[in-house]
mmCIF file with all atom_site columns, C-alpha atoms in Angstrom:
data_model
loop_
_atom_site.group_PDB
_atom_site.id
_atom_site.type_symbol
_atom_site.label_atom_id
_atom_site.label_alt_id
_atom_site.label_comp_id
_atom_site.label_asym_id
_atom_site.label_entity_id
_atom_site.label_seq_id
_atom_site.pdbx_PDB_ins_code
_atom_site.Cartn_x
_atom_site.Cartn_y
_atom_site.Cartn_z
_atom_site.occupancy
_atom_site.B_iso_or_equiv
_atom_site.pdbx_formal_charge
_atom_site.auth_seq_id
_atom_site.auth_comp_id
_atom_site.auth_asym_id
_atom_site.auth_atom_id
_atom_site.pdbx_PDB_model_num
ATOM 1   C CA . MET A 1 1   ? 4.272   46.178  2.639   1.00 48.00 ? 1   MET A CA 1
ATOM 2   C CA . LYS A 1 2   ? 4.654   42.483  1.861   1.00 51.00 ? 2   LYS A CA 1
ATOM 3   C CA . ASP A 1 3   ? 2.821   40.889  -0.962  1.00 51.00 ? 3   ASP A CA 1
ATOM 4   C CA . SER A 1 4   ? 0.651   38.027  0.255   1.00 51.00 ? 4   SER A CA 1
ATOM 5   C CA . VAL A 1 5   ? 0.829   36.301  -3.126  1.00 50.00 ? 5   VAL A CA 1
ATOM 6   C CA . THR A 1 6   ? 4.577   35.701  -2.906  1.00 50.00 ? 6   THR A CA 1
ATOM 7   C CA . LYS A 1 7   ? 4.211   34.021  0.493   1.00 50.00 ? 7   LYS A CA 1
ATOM 8   C CA . LYS A 1 8   ? 1.592   31.579  -0.676  1.00 48.00 ? 8   LYS A CA 1
ATOM 9   C CA . VAL A 1 9   ? 2.323   28.042  0.449   1.00 50.00 ? 9   VAL A CA 1
ATOM 10  C CA . TRP A 1 10  ? 1.420   25.002  -1.617  1.00 52.00 ? 10  TRP A CA 1
ATOM 11  C CA . THR A 1 11  ? -1.784  23.703  -0.136  1.00 52.00 ? 11  THR A CA 1
ATOM 12  C CA . THR A 1 12  ? -3.868  20.734  -1.013  1.00 52.00 ? 12  THR A CA 1
ATOM 13  C CA . THR A 1 13  ? -7.133  21.371  -2.666  1.00 52.00 ? 13  THR A CA 1
ATOM 14  C CA . THR A 1 14  ? -8.819  18.493  -0.954  1.00 49.00 ? 14  THR A CA 1
ATOM 15  C CA . LYS A 1 15  ? -12.298 19.188  0.017   1.00 54.00 ? 15  LYS A CA 1
ATOM 16  C CA . LYS A 1 16  ? -12.488 17.725  3.464   1.00 56.00 ? 16  LYS A CA 1
ATOM 17  C CA . ALA A 1 17  ? -15.618 15.674  3.560   1.00 52.00 ? 17  ALA A CA 1
ATOM 18  C CA . ASP A 1 18  ? -17.598 15.938  6.714   1.00 59.00 ? 18  ASP A CA 1
ATOM 19  C CA . MET A 1 19  ? -16.745 12.603  8.205   1.00 64.00 ? 19  MET A CA 1
ATOM 20  C CA . ARG A 1 20  ? -19.700 11.638  10.258  1.00 75.00 ? 20  ARG A CA 1
ATOM 21  C CA . GLN A 1 21  ? -18.878 9.943   13.505  1.00 84.00 ? 21  GLN A CA 1
ATOM 22  C CA . ILE A 1 22  ? -21.107 7.142   14.617  1.00 84.00 ? 22  ILE A CA 1
ATOM 23  C CA . SER A 1 23  ? -21.547 6.202   18.233  1.00 88.00 ? 23  SER A CA 1
ATOM 24  C CA . SER A 1 24  ? -19.068 3.870   19.879  1.00 88.00 ? 24  SER A CA 1
ATOM 25  C CA . ALA A 1 25  ? -21.728 1.201   20.342  1.00 89.00 ? 25  ALA A CA 1
ATOM 26  C CA . ASN A 1 26  ? -22.722 1.267   16.684  1.00 90.00 ? 26  ASN A CA 1
ATOM 27  C CA . ASN A 1 27  ? -19.060 1.228   15.676  1.00 90.00 ? 27  ASN A CA 1
ATOM 28  C CA . LYS A 1 28  ? -18.440 -1.858  17.820  1.00 92.00 ? 28  LYS A CA 1
ATOM 29  C CA . MET A 1 29  ? -21.535 -3.557  16.402  1.00 94.00 ? 29  MET A CA 1
ATOM 30  C CA . LEU A 1 30  ? -20.285 -2.993  12.851  1.00 93.00 ? 30  LEU A CA 1
ATOM 31  C CA . TRP A 1 31  ? -16.901 -4.475  13.738  1.00 93.00 ? 31  TRP A CA 1
ATOM 32  C CA . LEU A 1 32  ? -18.587 -7.456  15.390  1.00 94.00 ? 32  LEU A CA 1
ATOM 33  C CA . LEU A 1 33  ? -20.739 -7.939  12.293  1.00 94.00 ? 33  LEU A CA 1
ATOM 34  C CA . MET A 1 34  ? -17.601 -7.896  10.139  1.00 94.00 ? 34  MET A CA 1
ATOM 35  C CA . VAL A 1 35  ? -15.933 -10.537 12.314  1.00 95.00 ? 35  VAL A CA 1
ATOM 36  C CA . ILE A 1 36  ? -19.035 -12.732 12.124  1.00 95.00 ? 36  ILE A CA 1
ATOM 37  C CA . ILE A 1 37  ? -19.257 -12.380 8.335   1.00 94.00 ? 37  ILE A CA 1
ATOM 38  C CA . ALA A 1 38  ? -15.553 -13.158 7.954   1.00 94.00 ? 38  ALA A CA 1
ATOM 39  C CA . ALA A 1 39  ? -15.954 -16.242 10.171  1.00 94.00 ? 39  ALA A CA 1
ATOM 40  C CA . VAL A 1 40  ? -18.942 -17.418 8.116   1.00 92.00 ? 40  VAL A CA 1
ATOM 41  C CA . ILE A 1 41  ? -16.963 -16.995 4.898   1.00 90.00 ? 41  ILE A CA 1
ATOM 42  C CA . VAL A 1 42  ? -13.999 -18.935 6.263   1.00 90.00 ? 42  VAL A CA 1
ATOM 43  C CA . PHE A 1 43  ? -16.235 -21.646 7.719   1.00 91.00 ? 43  PHE A CA 1
ATOM 44  C CA . SER A 1 44  ? -18.221 -21.937 4.478   1.00 88.00 ? 44  SER A CA 1
ATOM 45  C CA . SER A 1 45  ? -15.120 -22.140 2.335   1.00 85.00 ? 45  SER A CA 1
ATOM 46  C CA . MET A 1 46  ? -13.672 -24.918 4.475   1.00 87.00 ? 46  MET A CA 1
ATOM 47  C CA . TYR A 1 47  ? -16.645 -27.100 5.338   1.00 84.00 ? 47  TYR A CA 1
ATOM 48  C CA . PHE A 1 48  ? -19.337 -26.833 2.658   1.00 84.00 ? 48  PHE A CA 1
ATOM 49  C CA . SER A 1 49  ? -18.686 -29.272 -0.171  1.00 84.00 ? 49  SER A CA 1
ATOM 50  C CA . LEU A 1 50  ? -20.299 -26.856 -2.629  1.00 82.00 ? 50  LEU A CA 1
ATOM 51  C CA . PHE A 1 51  ? -17.355 -24.475 -2.171  1.00 80.00 ? 51  PHE A CA 1
ATOM 52  C CA . THR A 1 52  ? -14.591 -27.026 -1.520  1.00 79.00 ? 52  THR A CA 1
ATOM 53  C CA . GLU A 1 53  ? -15.294 -28.863 -4.781  1.00 84.00 ? 53  GLU A CA 1
ATOM 54  C CA . SER A 1 54  ? -15.561 -25.807 -7.021  1.00 84.00 ? 54  SER A CA 1
ATOM 55  C CA . SER A 1 55  ? -12.719 -23.311 -7.079  1.00 85.00 ? 55  SER A CA 1
ATOM 56  C CA . ALA A 1 56  ? -14.855 -20.912 -9.138  1.00 89.00 ? 56  ALA A CA 1
ATOM 57  C CA . LEU A 1 57  ? -17.562 -20.814 -6.476  1.00 88.00 ? 57  LEU A CA 1
ATOM 58  C CA . MET A 1 58  ? -14.868 -20.447 -3.809  1.00 89.00 ? 58  MET A CA 1
ATOM 59  C CA . ALA A 1 59  ? -13.453 -17.430 -5.665  1.00 89.00 ? 59  ALA A CA 1
ATOM 60  C CA . VAL A 1 60  ? -16.912 -15.876 -5.992  1.00 91.00 ? 60  VAL A CA 1
ATOM 61  C CA . LEU A 1 61  ? -17.569 -16.441 -2.273  1.00 89.00 ? 61  LEU A CA 1
ATOM 62  C CA . ILE A 1 62  ? -14.293 -14.796 -1.294  1.00 90.00 ? 62  ILE A CA 1
ATOM 63  C CA . ILE A 1 63  ? -14.670 -11.839 -3.666  1.00 93.00 ? 63  ILE A CA 1
ATOM 64  C CA . VAL A 1 64  ? -18.274 -11.157 -2.637  1.00 94.00 ? 64  VAL A CA 1
ATOM 65  C CA . GLY A 1 65  ? -17.279 -11.537 1.010   1.00 93.00 ? 65  GLY A CA 1
ATOM 66  C CA . ILE A 1 66  ? -14.434 -9.052  0.676   1.00 94.00 ? 66  ILE A CA 1
ATOM 67  C CA . VAL A 1 67  ? -16.696 -6.533  -1.070  1.00 95.00 ? 67  VAL A CA 1
ATOM 68  C CA . ILE A 1 68  ? -19.310 -6.864  1.683   1.00 95.00 ? 68  ILE A CA 1
ATOM 69  C CA . LEU A 1 69  ? -16.648 -6.528  4.393   1.00 94.00 ? 69  LEU A CA 1
ATOM 70  C CA . LEU A 1 70  ? -15.182 -3.431  2.751   1.00 93.00 ? 70  LEU A CA 1
ATOM 71  C CA . ALA A 1 71  ? -18.632 -1.858  2.385   1.00 94.00 ? 71  ALA A CA 1
ATOM 72  C CA . ILE A 1 72  ? -19.327 -2.412  6.075   1.00 93.00 ? 72  ILE A CA 1
ATOM 73  C CA . ALA A 1 73  ? -15.827 -1.302  7.084   1.00 92.00 ? 73  ALA A CA 1
ATOM 74  C CA . LYS A 1 74  ? -16.310 1.997   5.262   1.00 92.00 ? 74  LYS A CA 1
ATOM 75  C CA . GLN A 1 75  ? -19.253 2.739   7.545   1.00 92.00 ? 75  GLN A CA 1
ATOM 76  C CA . THR A 1 76  ? -17.129 2.520   10.712  1.00 92.00 ? 76  THR A CA 1
ATOM 77  C CA . ASN A 1 77  ? -15.293 5.525   12.135  1.00 91.00 ? 77  ASN A CA 1
ATOM 78  C CA . GLN A 1 78  ? -11.908 4.010   11.312  1.00 92.00 ? 78  GLN A CA 1
ATOM 79  C CA . GLY A 1 79  ? -13.090 3.037   7.831   1.00 90.00 ? 79  GLY A CA 1
ATOM 80  C CA . ALA A 1 80  ? -14.262 6.581   7.118   1.00 91.00 ? 80  ALA A CA 1
ATOM 81  C CA . LYS A 1 81  ? -10.845 7.917   8.128   1.00 92.00 ? 81  LYS A CA 1
ATOM 82  C CA . GLY A 1 82  ? -9.152  5.280   5.983   1.00 91.00 ? 82  GLY A CA 1
ATOM 83  C CA . TRP A 1 83  ? -11.319 6.126   2.979   1.00 91.00 ? 83  TRP A CA 1
ATOM 84  C CA . GLN A 1 84  ? -10.542 9.830   3.428   1.00 93.00 ? 84  GLN A CA 1
ATOM 85  C CA . PHE A 1 85  ? -6.837  8.944   3.470   1.00 94.00 ? 85  PHE A CA 1
ATOM 86  C CA . VAL A 1 86  ? -7.201  6.964   0.223   1.00 93.00 ? 86  VAL A CA 1
ATOM 87  C CA . LEU A 1 87  ? -8.958  9.897   -1.454  1.00 93.00 ? 87  LEU A CA 1
ATOM 88  C CA . GLU A 1 88  ? -6.262  12.344  -0.318  1.00 94.00 ? 88  GLU A CA 1
ATOM 89  C CA . ALA A 1 89  ? -3.479  9.983   -1.421  1.00 94.00 ? 89  ALA A CA 1
ATOM 90  C CA . ARG A 1 90  ? -5.133  9.684   -4.838  1.00 93.00 ? 90  ARG A CA 1
ATOM 91  C CA . LEU A 1 91  ? -5.228  13.459  -5.097  1.00 93.00 ? 91  LEU A CA 1
ATOM 92  C CA . GLU A 1 92  ? -1.547  13.714  -4.193  1.00 93.00 ? 92  GLU A CA 1
ATOM 93  C CA . MET A 1 93  ? -0.661  11.064  -6.780  1.00 92.00 ? 93  MET A CA 1
ATOM 94  C CA . ARG A 1 94  ? -2.259  13.256  -9.437  1.00 91.00 ? 94  ARG A CA 1
ATOM 95  C CA . LYS A 1 95  ? 0.129   16.071  -8.478  1.00 91.00 ? 95  LYS A CA 1
ATOM 96  C CA . VAL A 1 96  ? 3.232   13.954  -9.077  1.00 90.00 ? 96  VAL A CA 1
ATOM 97  C CA . VAL A 1 97  ? 5.314   14.922  -12.070 1.00 90.00 ? 97  VAL A CA 1
ATOM 98  C CA . TRP A 1 98  ? 6.341   11.575  -13.519 1.00 89.00 ? 98  TRP A CA 1
ATOM 99  C CA . PRO A 1 99  ? 9.658   11.297  -15.376 1.00 93.00 ? 99  PRO A CA 1
ATOM 100 C CA . THR A 1 100 ? 9.722   10.944  -19.126 1.00 95.00 ? 100 THR A CA 1
ATOM 101 C CA . ARG A 1 101 ? 10.682  7.676   -20.783 1.00 96.00 ? 101 ARG A CA 1
ATOM 102 C CA . GLN A 1 102 ? 14.174  8.973   -21.587 1.00 97.00 ? 102 GLN A CA 1
ATOM 103 C CA . GLU A 1 103 ? 14.739  10.179  -18.008 1.00 96.00 ? 103 GLU A CA 1
ATOM 104 C CA . THR A 1 104 ? 13.682  6.769   -16.712 1.00 97.00 ? 104 THR A CA 1
ATOM 105 C CA . ILE A 1 105 ? 16.039  4.961   -19.103 1.00 97.00 ? 105 ILE A CA 1
ATOM 106 C CA . ASN A 1 106 ? 18.948  7.248   -18.189 1.00 97.00 ? 106 ASN A CA 1
ATOM 107 C CA . SER A 1 107 ? 18.338  6.828   -14.460 1.00 97.00 ? 107 SER A CA 1
ATOM 108 C CA . THR A 1 108 ? 18.096  3.053   -14.840 1.00 97.00 ? 108 THR A CA 1
ATOM 109 C CA . LEU A 1 109 ? 21.370  2.907   -16.762 1.00 98.00 ? 109 LEU A CA 1
ATOM 110 C CA . ILE A 1 110 ? 23.119  5.015   -14.117 1.00 98.00 ? 110 ILE A CA 1
ATOM 111 C CA . VAL A 1 111 ? 21.833  2.735   -11.345 1.00 98.00 ? 111 VAL A CA 1
ATOM 112 C CA . LEU A 1 112 ? 22.920  -0.382  -13.251 1.00 98.00 ? 112 LEU A CA 1
ATOM 113 C CA . ALA A 1 113 ? 26.393  1.082   -13.814 1.00 98.00 ? 113 ALA A CA 1
ATOM 114 C CA . ILE A 1 114 ? 26.788  1.972   -10.145 1.00 98.00 ? 114 ILE A CA 1
ATOM 115 C CA . VAL A 1 115 ? 25.612  -1.488  -9.083  1.00 98.00 ? 115 VAL A CA 1
ATOM 116 C CA . ALA A 1 116 ? 28.073  -3.116  -11.494 1.00 98.00 ? 116 ALA A CA 1
ATOM 117 C CA . VAL A 1 117 ? 30.998  -1.004  -10.237 1.00 98.00 ? 117 VAL A CA 1
ATOM 118 C CA . ALA A 1 118 ? 30.062  -1.640  -6.592  1.00 98.00 ? 118 ALA A CA 1
ATOM 119 C CA . SER A 1 119 ? 29.784  -5.386  -7.294  1.00 98.00 ? 119 SER A CA 1
ATOM 120 C CA . VAL A 1 120 ? 33.260  -5.486  -8.834  1.00 98.00 ? 120 VAL A CA 1
ATOM 121 C CA . ILE A 1 121 ? 34.717  -3.539  -5.902  1.00 98.00 ? 121 ILE A CA 1
ATOM 122 C CA . ILE A 1 122 ? 33.060  -5.854  -3.378  1.00 98.00 ? 122 ILE A CA 1
ATOM 123 C CA . TYR A 1 123 ? 34.283  -8.893  -5.331  1.00 98.00 ? 123 TYR A CA 1
ATOM 124 C CA . PHE A 1 124 ? 37.887  -7.700  -5.296  1.00 98.00 ? 124 PHE A CA 1
ATOM 125 C CA . VAL A 1 125 ? 37.741  -6.725  -1.621  1.00 97.00 ? 125 VAL A CA 1
ATOM 126 C CA . GLY A 1 126 ? 36.381  -10.214 -0.880  1.00 97.00 ? 126 GLY A CA 1
ATOM 127 C CA . MET A 1 127 ? 39.166  -11.808 -2.909  1.00 97.00 ? 127 MET A CA 1
ATOM 128 C CA . LEU A 1 128 ? 41.734  -9.671  -1.068  1.00 97.00 ? 128 LEU A CA 1
ATOM 129 C CA . PHE A 1 129 ? 40.414  -10.778 2.317   1.00 96.00 ? 129 PHE A CA 1
ATOM 130 C CA . MET A 1 130 ? 40.293  -14.400 1.167   1.00 96.00 ? 130 MET A CA 1
ATOM 131 C CA . HIS A 1 131 ? 43.963  -14.298 0.121   1.00 96.00 ? 131 HIS A CA 1
ATOM 132 C CA . LEU A 1 132 ? 44.942  -12.514 3.338   1.00 95.00 ? 132 LEU A CA 1
ATOM 133 C CA . ILE A 1 133 ? 43.166  -15.121 5.473   1.00 95.00 ? 133 ILE A CA 1
ATOM 134 C CA . GLN A 1 134 ? 44.745  -17.978 3.459   1.00 95.00 ? 134 GLN A CA 1
ATOM 135 C CA . ALA A 1 135 ? 48.165  -16.381 3.883   1.00 93.00 ? 135 ALA A CA 1
ATOM 136 C CA . ILE A 1 136 ? 47.657  -16.008 7.631   1.00 93.00 ? 136 ILE A CA 1
ATOM 137 C CA . LEU A 1 137 ? 46.364  -19.555 8.094   1.00 92.00 ? 137 LEU A CA 1
ATOM 138 C CA . SER A 1 138 ? 49.007  -21.265 5.957   1.00 85.00 ? 138 SER A CA 1
#
């Protein structure tokens, strides 16, 4: 008799949210609305003197526009899938065991040493080829 505990596989503990699907027509309307809002933002930032003369107002317009676009995008079917992906990626990032400061320093020093040795080898191989080519051509 096999023990089921020893065969346990690492599984994610993500609680799959019920992603509601909206109709294709509504999805297309949301995307069209996003395109229109983006066009209005671009047009406003280029042609209204209020925004072209003040970089602070331009920044506020762009930031508010991006927030509105992201809020609408999250309501689309593709946006809901994207948001679910972000939540799952965040969960996976919490599972990562990050190296300690000393491990990071040691790894960095090893990489720097290997890069230095490889650079010297490549330099000498280049010099060898340069001398060989000069010897052949002269």
